[in-house]
Amino acid sequence: MIKYSNNHALEAADVAEVFRASGMKRPYDDLDRIQRMIDQADVLITAWEDGRMVGVARGITDFSYCCYLSDLAVIASHQKRGIGRELMDRVRQAIGEECSLVLLAAPGAVSYYPQLGFERSERAYVLARGR
């Protein structure tokens, strides 16, 4: 049974393992950076099974206009079970009806997000970060 939490104390190693096991490109070998990502998130929802984190959603928001969903990851063995949808739904509940939810999809996830109700935008721009 999957349990969801928005107030669970998180360890960088748990989040890094979800990133690694999901196939998501994140700096999972840099636990200090992962911890900063956790600490600076405005919305952090996790999915757990038998004490193991199996999914995470992380957002940056003003709670008034928009929320950037920076991470939505579910470990590969638990994908296609509705966990990602539930995490996203819980993020939407947390940010409220006034907020739009925006994201940048990884190439392998482009076809996933329309299934959750996202509309593709041709107006997004990215200024690549330094290493």
PDB file of C-alpha atoms in Angstrom:
ATOM      1  CA  MET A   1       0.000   0.000   0.000  1.00  0.00           C
ATOM      2  CA  ILE A   2       1.349   3.421  -1.000  1.00  0.00           C
ATOM      3  CA  LYS A   3       1.278   6.176   1.612  1.00  0.00           C
ATOM      4  CA  TYR A   4       1.737   9.832   0.696  1.00  0.00           C
ATOM      5  CA  SER A   5       3.285  12.507   2.851  1.00  0.00           C
ATOM      6  CA  ASN A   6       3.948  16.212   2.698  1.00  0.00           C
ATOM      7  CA  ASN A   7       5.534  16.444   6.122  1.00  0.00           C
ATOM      8  CA  HIS A   8       7.949  13.513   6.200  1.00  0.00           C
ATOM      9  CA  ALA A   9      11.524  14.443   7.171  1.00  0.00           C
ATOM     10  CA  LEU A  10      13.584  13.663   4.087  1.00  0.00           C
ATOM     11  CA  GLU A  11      17.100  12.372   3.714  1.00  0.00           C
ATOM     12  CA  ALA A  12      19.058  13.329   0.617  1.00  0.00           C
ATOM     13  CA  ALA A  13      20.033   9.670   0.115  1.00  0.00           C
ATOM     14  CA  ASP A  14      16.360   8.618  -0.145  1.00  0.00           C
ATOM     15  CA  VAL A  15      15.541  11.307  -2.703  1.00  0.00           C
ATOM     16  CA  ALA A  16      18.731  10.563  -4.642  1.00  0.00           C
ATOM     17  CA  GLU A  17      17.801   6.887  -4.781  1.00  0.00           C
ATOM     18  CA  VAL A  18      14.360   7.727  -6.196  1.00  0.00           C
ATOM     19  CA  PHE A  19      16.013   9.873  -8.873  1.00  0.00           C
ATOM     20  CA  ARG A  20      18.492   7.110  -9.692  1.00  0.00           C
ATOM     21  CA  ALA A  21      15.918   4.297  -9.698  1.00  0.00           C
ATOM     22  CA  SER A  22      13.475   6.322 -11.790  1.00  0.00           C
ATOM     23  CA  GLY A  23      16.016   6.956 -14.528  1.00  0.00           C
ATOM     24  CA  MET A  24      15.651  10.708 -14.029  1.00  0.00           C
ATOM     25  CA  LYS A  25      18.739  12.749 -14.840  1.00  0.00           C
ATOM     26  CA  ARG A  26      19.569  14.440 -11.549  1.00  0.00           C
ATOM     27  CA  PRO A  27      22.838  14.797  -9.596  1.00  0.00           C
ATOM     28  CA  TYR A  28      22.015  11.785  -7.409  1.00  0.00           C
ATOM     29  CA  ASP A  29      25.688  11.247  -6.562  1.00  0.00           C
ATOM     30  CA  ASP A  30      25.934  14.757  -5.035  1.00  0.00           C
ATOM     31  CA  LEU A  31      24.044  14.415  -1.744  1.00  0.00           C
ATOM     32  CA  ASP A  32      24.901  17.945  -0.578  1.00  0.00           C
ATOM     33  CA  ARG A  33      23.249  19.352  -3.699  1.00  0.00           C
ATOM     34  CA  ILE A  34      20.244  17.036  -3.321  1.00  0.00           C
ATOM     35  CA  GLN A  35      19.852  18.228   0.281  1.00  0.00           C
ATOM     36  CA  ARG A  36      19.836  21.855  -0.900  1.00  0.00           C
ATOM     37  CA  MET A  37      17.196  20.935  -3.483  1.00  0.00           C
ATOM     38  CA  ILE A  38      15.066  19.465  -0.672  1.00  0.00           C
ATOM     39  CA  ASP A  39      15.658  22.350   1.726  1.00  0.00           C
ATOM     40  CA  GLN A  40      14.731  25.044  -0.799  1.00  0.00           C
ATOM     41  CA  ALA A  41      11.579  23.398  -2.167  1.00  0.00           C
ATOM     42  CA  ASP A  42       8.279  25.096  -1.397  1.00  0.00           C
ATOM     43  CA  VAL A  43       6.238  21.940  -2.029  1.00  0.00           C
ATOM     44  CA  LEU A  44       7.569  18.463  -1.387  1.00  0.00           C
ATOM     45  CA  ILE A  45       5.289  15.433  -1.588  1.00  0.00           C
ATOM     46  CA  THR A  46       6.569  11.884  -1.261  1.00  0.00           C
ATOM     47  CA  ALA A  47       5.214   8.377  -1.827  1.00  0.00           C
ATOM     48  CA  TRP A  48       6.234   5.514   0.465  1.00  0.00           C
ATOM     49  CA  GLU A  49       5.819   1.758   0.492  1.00  0.00           C
ATOM     50  CA  ASP A  50       6.930  -0.309   3.476  1.00  0.00           C
ATOM     51  CA  GLY A  51       9.160   2.509   4.745  1.00  0.00           C
ATOM     52  CA  ARG A  52      10.875   3.007   1.375  1.00  0.00           C
ATOM     53  CA  MET A  53      10.444   6.184  -0.657  1.00  0.00           C
ATOM     54  CA  VAL A  54       9.148   5.229  -4.111  1.00  0.00           C
ATOM     55  CA  GLY A  55       8.214   8.652  -5.487  1.00  0.00           C
ATOM     56  CA  VAL A  56       8.769  12.357  -5.028  1.00  0.00           C
ATOM     57  CA  ALA A  57       7.310  15.604  -6.362  1.00  0.00           C
ATOM     58  CA  ARG A  58       9.141  18.863  -5.730  1.00  0.00           C
ATOM     59  CA  GLY A  59       7.889  22.331  -6.596  1.00  0.00           C
ATOM     60  CA  ILE A  60       8.996  25.938  -6.378  1.00  0.00           C
ATOM     61  CA  THR A  61       6.103  28.391  -6.033  1.00  0.00           C
ATOM     62  CA  ASP A  62       4.751  31.724  -4.840  1.00  0.00           C
ATOM     63  CA  PHE A  63       1.403  30.033  -3.966  1.00  0.00           C
ATOM     64  CA  SER A  64      -0.351  32.843  -5.835  1.00  0.00           C
ATOM     65  CA  TYR A  65       0.314  32.617  -9.557  1.00  0.00           C
ATOM     66  CA  CYS A  66       2.459  29.689 -10.612  1.00  0.00           C
ATOM     67  CA  CYS A  67       4.398  26.670  -9.451  1.00  0.00           C
ATOM     68  CA  TYR A  68       7.331  25.129 -11.261  1.00  0.00           C
ATOM     69  CA  LEU A  69       7.171  21.366 -10.817  1.00  0.00           C
ATOM     70  CA  SER A  70      10.897  20.754 -10.855  1.00  0.00           C
ATOM     71  CA  ASP A  71      10.752  17.037 -10.087  1.00  0.00           C
ATOM     72  CA  LEU A  72       8.182  14.295 -10.502  1.00  0.00           C
ATOM     73  CA  ALA A  73       9.920  10.951 -10.114  1.00  0.00           C
ATOM     74  CA  VAL A  74       8.726   7.418  -9.389  1.00  0.00           C
ATOM     75  CA  ILE A  75      11.086   4.451  -9.223  1.00  0.00           C
ATOM     76  CA  ALA A  76      10.874   2.293 -12.352  1.00  0.00           C
ATOM     77  CA  SER A  77       9.398  -0.734 -10.557  1.00  0.00           C
ATOM     78  CA  HIS A  78       6.448   1.394  -9.387  1.00  0.00           C
ATOM     79  CA  GLN A  79       5.712   3.350 -12.552  1.00  0.00           C
ATOM     80  CA  LYS A  80       2.364   2.975 -14.326  1.00  0.00           C
ATOM     81  CA  ARG A  81       0.556   2.481 -11.004  1.00  0.00           C
ATOM     82  CA  GLY A  82      -0.873   6.003 -10.677  1.00  0.00           C
ATOM     83  CA  ILE A  83       1.729   7.202  -8.181  1.00  0.00           C
ATOM     84  CA  GLY A  84       2.962  10.046 -10.389  1.00  0.00           C
ATOM     85  CA  ARG A  85      -0.603  11.197 -11.004  1.00  0.00           C
ATOM     86  CA  GLU A  86      -1.361  11.143  -7.267  1.00  0.00           C
ATOM     87  CA  LEU A  87       1.823  13.074  -6.455  1.00  0.00           C
ATOM     88  CA  MET A  88       0.932  15.702  -9.062  1.00  0.00           C
ATOM     89  CA  ASP A  89      -2.658  15.910  -7.772  1.00  0.00           C
ATOM     90  CA  ARG A  90      -1.362  16.479  -4.252  1.00  0.00           C
ATOM     91  CA  VAL A  91       0.960  19.232  -5.485  1.00  0.00           C
ATOM     92  CA  ARG A  92      -2.038  20.888  -7.137  1.00  0.00           C
ATOM     93  CA  GLN A  93      -3.991  20.671  -3.875  1.00  0.00           C
ATOM     94  CA  ALA A  94      -1.059  22.200  -1.977  1.00  0.00           C
ATOM     95  CA  ILE A  95      -0.635  25.171  -4.329  1.00  0.00           C
ATOM     96  CA  GLY A  96      -4.341  25.987  -4.660  1.00  0.00           C
ATOM     97  CA  GLU A  97      -6.621  26.826  -7.567  1.00  0.00           C
ATOM     98  CA  GLU A  98      -5.033  30.217  -8.339  1.00  0.00           C
ATOM     99  CA  CYS A  99      -1.705  28.645  -9.312  1.00  0.00           C
ATOM    100  CA  SER A 100      -0.775  27.285 -12.702  1.00  0.00           C
ATOM    101  CA  LEU A 101       1.520  24.265 -12.671  1.00  0.00           C
ATOM    102  CA  VAL A 102       4.379  24.387 -15.183  1.00  0.00           C
ATOM    103  CA  LEU A 103       7.257  22.024 -15.910  1.00  0.00           C
ATOM    104  CA  LEU A 104       9.982  21.066 -18.339  1.00  0.00           C
ATOM    105  CA  ALA A 105       9.569  17.451 -19.420  1.00  0.00           C
ATOM    106  CA  ALA A 106      12.505  15.115 -19.789  1.00  0.00           C
ATOM    107  CA  PRO A 107      12.670  13.734 -23.349  1.00  0.00           C
ATOM    108  CA  GLY A 108      11.457  10.319 -22.191  1.00  0.00           C
ATOM    109  CA  ALA A 109       8.464  11.808 -20.370  1.00  0.00           C
ATOM    110  CA  VAL A 110       7.073  14.109 -23.076  1.00  0.00           C
ATOM    111  CA  SER A 111       4.171  11.750 -23.828  1.00  0.00           C
ATOM    112  CA  TYR A 112       3.360  11.248 -20.121  1.00  0.00           C
ATOM    113  CA  TYR A 113       2.316  14.758 -19.143  1.00  0.00           C
ATOM    114  CA  PRO A 114      -0.617  15.165 -21.562  1.00  0.00           C
ATOM    115  CA  GLN A 115      -2.133  12.115 -19.840  1.00  0.00           C
ATOM    116  CA  LEU A 116      -2.160  14.188 -16.638  1.00  0.00           C
ATOM    117  CA  GLY A 117      -3.932  17.097 -18.309  1.00  0.00           C
ATOM    118  CA  PHE A 118      -0.906  19.247 -19.157  1.00  0.00           C
ATOM    119  CA  GLU A 119      -0.983  21.191 -22.414  1.00  0.00           C
ATOM    120  CA  ARG A 120       2.189  21.562 -24.437  1.00  0.00           C
ATOM    121  CA  SER A 121       3.463  25.126 -24.721  1.00  0.00           C
ATOM    122  CA  GLU A 122       5.578  26.466 -27.538  1.00  0.00           C
ATOM    123  CA  ARG A 123       6.361  29.580 -25.476  1.00  0.00           C
ATOM    124  CA  ALA A 124       8.810  28.109 -22.976  1.00  0.00           C
ATOM    125  CA  TYR A 125      12.459  29.141 -22.938  1.00  0.00           C
ATOM    126  CA  VAL A 126      15.454  27.751 -21.098  1.00  0.00           C
ATOM    127  CA  LEU A 127      18.743  29.427 -20.280  1.00  0.00           C
ATOM    128  CA  ALA A 128      21.048  26.488 -19.605  1.00  0.00           C
ATOM    129  CA  ARG A 129      22.839  26.464 -16.268  1.00  0.00           C
ATOM    130  CA  GLY A 130      26.553  26.118 -15.726  1.00  0.00           C
ATOM    131  CA  ARG A 131      27.827  22.952 -14.158  1.00  0.00           C
TER     132      ARG A 131
END
